[in-house]
Amino acid sequence: AEPNRSPLSAPAMKVSVNTMSGEVVAVLDADAHCSRQELMAKLCHLNSPLDSRMQLLHGTTVISAGVSLADVGVEDGSQLTLVRMPAPKLLTTSSDATARLWNISSTLHTHTLEGHGSGITFGVFAPGGEVVLTVSSGDGDSAVKIWDVSSGICLQTLETEGDPVGFAAFSRDGEIVVTGHESGSARLISVVGFTMVIGVI
């Protein structure tokens, strides 16, 4: 039986799929009615790392779900661009003194962040998403830690000087961390050298 696409069959065509650097990774048989889902199924042999997702573009137009090749002007001989983008991530914190990083696209748990001495009460990504900050506050432990998102390794533990931390955040450029303490004070700390830049305010 013929595919139930439309009363008139769309002519067959070949489209090439290139990386951002221009390398041809596939030449596909398709037609104008072909959808993004069908294209991605044809590219299933291109294994995408767990921490990335694949997107297809025609020129500068993203081929999104529910859109056909005809909708974005793809013709016989057209070139599509395959872009691998970092998958969106989620951070969860727990009273068991761990935090976990998750890949939202795959729903897979990627790293467990261990090293706090009490329950983690707060966590936040830095602008750009390359590092994450966690805060623990409990009996005998109050700590702020900065972690590498790709490896799950703790990059630095910031000194709290025994003053429990209730809140922490990155500056817009990701170079400064501000910590808010239960005493009512705040500290500004350079992420680059992990040094106090304005002391206690």
mmCIF file of C-alpha atoms in Angstrom:
data_model
loop_
_atom_site.group_PDB
_atom_site.id
_atom_site.type_symbol
_atom_site.label_atom_id
_atom_site.label_comp_id
_atom_site.label_asym_id
_atom_site.label_seq_id
_atom_site.Cartn_x
_atom_site.Cartn_y
_atom_site.Cartn_z
ATOM 1 C CA ALA A 1 0.000 0.000 0.000
ATOM 2 C CA GLU A 2 1.131 3.542 -0.739
ATOM 3 C CA PRO A 3 1.967 5.802 2.260
ATOM 4 C CA ASN A 4 -1.059 7.834 3.302
ATOM 5 C CA ARG A 5 0.526 11.266 2.877
ATOM 6 C CA SER A 6 -1.632 13.097 0.335
ATOM 7 C CA PRO A 7 -3.574 12.407 -2.855
ATOM 8 C CA LEU A 8 -0.492 13.441 -4.860
ATOM 9 C CA SER A 9 2.795 11.739 -4.041
ATOM 10 C CA ALA A 10 5.677 14.122 -3.387
ATOM 11 C CA PRO A 11 8.720 13.595 -5.630
ATOM 12 C CA ALA A 12 11.662 11.804 -4.080
ATOM 13 C CA MET A 13 14.766 13.839 -3.361
ATOM 14 C CA LYS A 14 18.173 13.542 -1.781
ATOM 15 C CA VAL A 15 19.345 15.864 0.986
ATOM 16 C CA SER A 16 22.745 15.912 2.633
ATOM 17 C CA VAL A 17 23.301 16.383 6.361
ATOM 18 C CA ASN A 18 26.447 18.260 7.350
ATOM 19 C CA THR A 19 28.049 19.165 10.650
ATOM 20 C CA MET A 20 28.781 22.791 11.563
ATOM 21 C CA SER A 21 32.322 22.268 10.236
ATOM 22 C CA GLY A 22 30.998 21.137 6.830
ATOM 23 C CA GLU A 23 31.613 17.385 7.193
ATOM 24 C CA VAL A 24 28.946 15.330 5.388
ATOM 25 C CA VAL A 25 27.594 12.765 7.863
ATOM 26 C CA ALA A 26 24.672 11.429 5.809
ATOM 27 C CA VAL A 27 22.908 11.638 2.448
ATOM 28 C CA LEU A 28 19.222 10.844 2.902
ATOM 29 C CA ASP A 29 16.416 9.764 0.581
ATOM 30 C CA ALA A 30 13.372 11.835 1.480
ATOM 31 C CA ASP A 31 10.387 13.679 0.067
ATOM 32 C CA ALA A 32 8.796 17.041 0.687
ATOM 33 C CA HIS A 33 6.367 15.597 3.254
ATOM 34 C CA CYS A 34 9.156 14.089 5.378
ATOM 35 C CA SER A 35 8.988 15.253 9.008
ATOM 36 C CA ARG A 36 11.687 15.984 11.575
ATOM 37 C CA GLN A 37 10.845 12.729 13.376
ATOM 38 C CA GLU A 38 11.389 10.728 10.175
ATOM 39 C CA LEU A 39 14.681 12.493 9.486
ATOM 40 C CA MET A 40 15.964 11.844 13.006
ATOM 41 C CA ALA A 41 15.026 8.155 12.661
ATOM 42 C CA LYS A 42 17.205 8.023 9.535
ATOM 43 C CA LEU A 43 20.053 9.541 11.574
ATOM 44 C CA CYS A 44 19.757 7.127 14.499
ATOM 45 C CA HIS A 45 23.195 5.681 13.667
ATOM 46 C CA LEU A 46 24.745 9.010 14.719
ATOM 47 C CA ASN A 47 24.903 8.345 18.423
ATOM 48 C CA SER A 48 24.543 11.560 20.375
ATOM 49 C CA PRO A 49 26.393 11.764 23.726
ATOM 50 C CA LEU A 50 24.161 11.514 26.797
ATOM 51 C CA ASP A 51 24.877 15.139 27.648
ATOM 52 C CA SER A 52 23.825 16.501 24.259
ATOM 53 C CA ARG A 53 20.867 16.569 21.899
ATOM 54 C CA MET A 54 20.672 16.888 18.113
ATOM 55 C CA GLN A 55 18.931 19.624 16.133
ATOM 56 C CA LEU A 56 18.512 20.012 12.360
ATOM 57 C CA LEU A 57 18.579 23.315 10.506
ATOM 58 C CA HIS A 58 17.929 24.356 6.923
ATOM 59 C CA GLY A 59 19.916 27.538 6.567
ATOM 60 C CA THR A 60 19.069 29.381 9.765
ATOM 61 C CA THR A 61 15.628 27.766 10.140
ATOM 62 C CA VAL A 62 15.206 25.076 12.778
ATOM 63 C CA ILE A 63 13.314 22.002 11.568
ATOM 64 C CA SER A 64 11.005 21.544 14.536
ATOM 65 C CA ALA A 65 8.457 18.859 15.426
ATOM 66 C CA GLY A 66 5.384 18.861 13.209
ATOM 67 C CA VAL A 67 7.165 20.669 10.367
ATOM 68 C CA SER A 68 7.774 19.050 6.959
ATOM 69 C CA LEU A 69 10.741 19.620 4.685
ATOM 70 C CA ALA A 70 8.477 21.498 2.270
ATOM 71 C CA ASP A 71 7.454 23.867 5.072
ATOM 72 C CA VAL A 72 11.056 25.079 5.446
ATOM 73 C CA GLY A 73 11.868 25.149 1.717
ATOM 74 C CA VAL A 74 13.976 21.997 1.444
ATOM 75 C CA GLU A 75 14.438 20.824 -2.160
ATOM 76 C CA ASP A 76 16.340 18.083 -3.956
ATOM 77 C CA GLY A 77 20.053 18.627 -3.284
ATOM 78 C CA SER A 78 19.506 20.835 -0.233
ATOM 79 C CA GLN A 79 21.954 20.729 2.648
ATOM 80 C CA LEU A 80 20.815 20.413 6.256
ATOM 81 C CA THR A 81 23.019 21.232 9.228
ATOM 82 C CA LEU A 82 23.236 18.903 12.213
ATOM 83 C CA VAL A 83 23.909 20.729 15.469
ATOM 84 C CA ARG A 84 24.695 19.016 18.760
ATOM 85 C CA MET A 85 23.653 21.144 21.699
ATOM 86 C CA PRO A 86 24.124 20.605 25.437
ATOM 87 C CA ALA A 87 21.068 18.899 26.858
ATOM 88 C CA PRO A 88 19.199 20.917 29.499
ATOM 89 C CA LYS A 89 20.030 19.767 33.009
ATOM 90 C CA LEU A 90 18.211 19.668 36.318
ATOM 91 C CA LEU A 91 19.715 19.846 39.816
ATOM 92 C CA THR A 92 17.983 18.225 42.770
ATOM 93 C CA THR A 93 19.105 18.525 46.396
ATOM 94 C CA SER A 94 18.425 16.162 49.283
ATOM 95 C CA SER A 95 18.482 15.867 53.070
ATOM 96 C CA ASP A 96 20.873 12.898 52.670
ATOM 97 C CA ALA A 97 23.734 15.406 51.996
ATOM 98 C CA THR A 98 23.830 14.713 48.244
ATOM 99 C CA ALA A 99 22.719 16.560 45.143
ATOM 100 C CA ARG A 100 22.030 14.998 41.764
ATOM 101 C CA LEU A 101 22.348 16.241 38.206
ATOM 102 C CA TRP A 102 19.879 15.002 35.602
ATOM 103 C CA ASN A 103 19.668 15.151 31.817
ATOM 104 C CA ILE A 104 16.174 16.504 31.148
ATOM 105 C CA SER A 105 16.050 15.227 27.558
ATOM 106 C CA SER A 106 16.797 11.611 28.486
ATOM 107 C CA THR A 107 15.614 11.785 32.157
ATOM 108 C CA LEU A 108 18.881 10.046 33.059
ATOM 109 C CA HIS A 109 20.758 10.764 36.271
ATOM 110 C CA THR A 110 24.279 11.875 35.245
ATOM 111 C CA HIS A 111 26.140 12.655 38.499
ATOM 112 C CA THR A 112 25.737 12.432 42.268
ATOM 113 C CA LEU A 113 27.440 15.306 44.096
ATOM 114 C CA GLU A 114 28.807 14.033 47.400
ATOM 115 C CA GLY A 115 30.886 15.798 50.025
ATOM 116 C CA HIS A 116 28.548 17.849 52.199
ATOM 117 C CA GLY A 117 28.286 16.907 55.872
ATOM 118 C CA SER A 118 24.567 17.619 56.229
ATOM 119 C CA GLY A 119 21.425 18.024 54.134
ATOM 120 C CA ILE A 120 21.704 20.254 51.077
ATOM 121 C CA THR A 121 19.147 23.020 51.299
ATOM 122 C CA PHE A 122 19.825 25.000 48.153
ATOM 123 C CA GLY A 123 21.442 24.722 44.724
ATOM 124 C CA VAL A 124 21.810 26.928 41.658
ATOM 125 C CA PHE A 125 23.486 26.823 38.237
ATOM 126 C CA ALA A 126 25.950 29.509 37.226
ATOM 127 C CA PRO A 127 25.167 31.521 34.082
ATOM 128 C CA GLY A 128 26.218 29.298 31.189
ATOM 129 C CA GLY A 129 25.470 26.132 33.161
ATOM 130 C CA GLU A 130 29.079 24.887 33.385
ATOM 131 C CA VAL A 131 29.238 24.910 37.179
ATOM 132 C CA VAL A 132 26.699 24.549 39.970
ATOM 133 C CA LEU A 133 26.682 25.758 43.561
ATOM 134 C CA THR A 134 25.216 23.849 46.518
ATOM 135 C CA VAL A 135 24.578 24.944 50.102
ATOM 136 C CA SER A 136 24.274 22.705 53.160
ATOM 137 C CA SER A 137 23.181 23.901 56.570
ATOM 138 C CA GLY A 138 22.807 21.594 59.536
ATOM 139 C CA ASP A 139 24.253 20.514 62.865
ATOM 140 C CA GLY A 140 28.004 20.875 62.706
ATOM 141 C CA ASP A 141 28.095 21.702 59.004
ATOM 142 C CA SER A 142 27.429 24.744 56.870
ATOM 143 C CA ALA A 143 29.169 24.745 53.536
ATOM 144 C CA VAL A 144 29.029 26.208 50.050
ATOM 145 C CA LYS A 145 30.509 24.047 47.297
ATOM 146 C CA ILE A 146 31.048 24.677 43.601
ATOM 147 C CA TRP A 147 30.952 21.702 41.222
ATOM 148 C CA ASP A 148 31.883 21.030 37.620
ATOM 149 C CA VAL A 149 28.676 19.987 35.838
ATOM 150 C CA SER A 150 30.324 17.824 33.163
ATOM 151 C CA SER A 151 32.354 15.696 35.603
ATOM 152 C CA GLY A 152 30.531 16.059 38.944
ATOM 153 C CA ILE A 153 33.837 16.996 40.624
ATOM 154 C CA CYS A 154 33.880 19.505 43.479
ATOM 155 C CA LEU A 155 35.998 22.463 42.381
ATOM 156 C CA GLN A 156 35.995 24.392 45.634
ATOM 157 C CA THR A 157 34.484 24.620 49.099
ATOM 158 C CA LEU A 158 33.900 28.232 50.140
ATOM 159 C CA GLU A 159 34.586 29.224 53.710
ATOM 160 C CA THR A 160 31.545 30.225 55.775
ATOM 161 C CA GLU A 161 33.497 30.901 59.001
ATOM 162 C CA GLY A 162 30.916 29.046 61.070
ATOM 163 C CA ASP A 163 28.115 31.387 60.019
ATOM 164 C CA PRO A 164 25.309 29.232 58.500
ATOM 165 C CA VAL A 165 24.395 30.131 54.919
ATOM 166 C CA GLY A 166 20.757 30.643 54.054
ATOM 167 C CA PHE A 167 21.175 31.702 50.449
ATOM 168 C CA ALA A 168 23.801 31.944 47.694
ATOM 169 C CA ALA A 169 23.797 33.167 44.104
ATOM 170 C CA PHE A 170 26.107 33.886 41.181
ATOM 171 C CA SER A 171 26.598 37.304 39.620
ATOM 172 C CA ARG A 172 25.365 37.701 36.032
ATOM 173 C CA ASP A 173 28.834 37.055 34.625
ATOM 174 C CA GLY A 174 29.306 34.017 36.894
ATOM 175 C CA GLU A 175 32.536 35.406 38.376
ATOM 176 C CA ILE A 176 31.234 36.363 41.828
ATOM 177 C CA VAL A 177 29.276 34.367 44.407
ATOM 178 C CA VAL A 178 27.268 36.205 47.059
ATOM 179 C CA THR A 179 26.369 34.284 50.212
ATOM 180 C CA GLY A 180 23.682 35.376 52.648
ATOM 181 C CA HIS A 181 24.146 34.245 56.253
ATOM 182 C CA GLU A 182 21.822 33.674 59.191
ATOM 183 C CA SER A 183 23.691 36.395 61.100
ATOM 184 C CA GLY A 184 22.368 38.918 58.603
ATOM 185 C CA SER A 185 25.735 39.391 56.905
ATOM 186 C CA ALA A 186 26.687 38.722 53.291
ATOM 187 C CA ARG A 187 29.962 37.842 51.618
ATOM 188 C CA LEU A 188 31.153 38.366 48.059
ATOM 189 C CA ILE A 189 33.609 35.760 46.819
ATOM 190 C CA SER A 190 35.533 35.635 43.536
ATOM 191 C CA VAL A 191 34.886 32.374 41.692
ATOM 192 C CA VAL A 192 38.043 32.826 39.594
ATOM 193 C CA GLY A 193 40.453 32.669 42.534
ATOM 194 C CA PHE A 194 37.978 31.731 45.278
ATOM 195 C CA THR A 195 39.078 34.782 47.282
ATOM 196 C CA MET A 196 37.024 37.215 49.321
ATOM 197 C CA VAL A 197 36.605 40.375 47.274
ATOM 198 C CA ILE A 198 34.548 42.540 49.573
ATOM 199 C CA GLY A 199 34.551 40.720 52.905
ATOM 200 C CA VAL A 200 31.555 40.922 55.154
ATOM 201 C CA ILE A 201 28.772 43.391 54.439
#
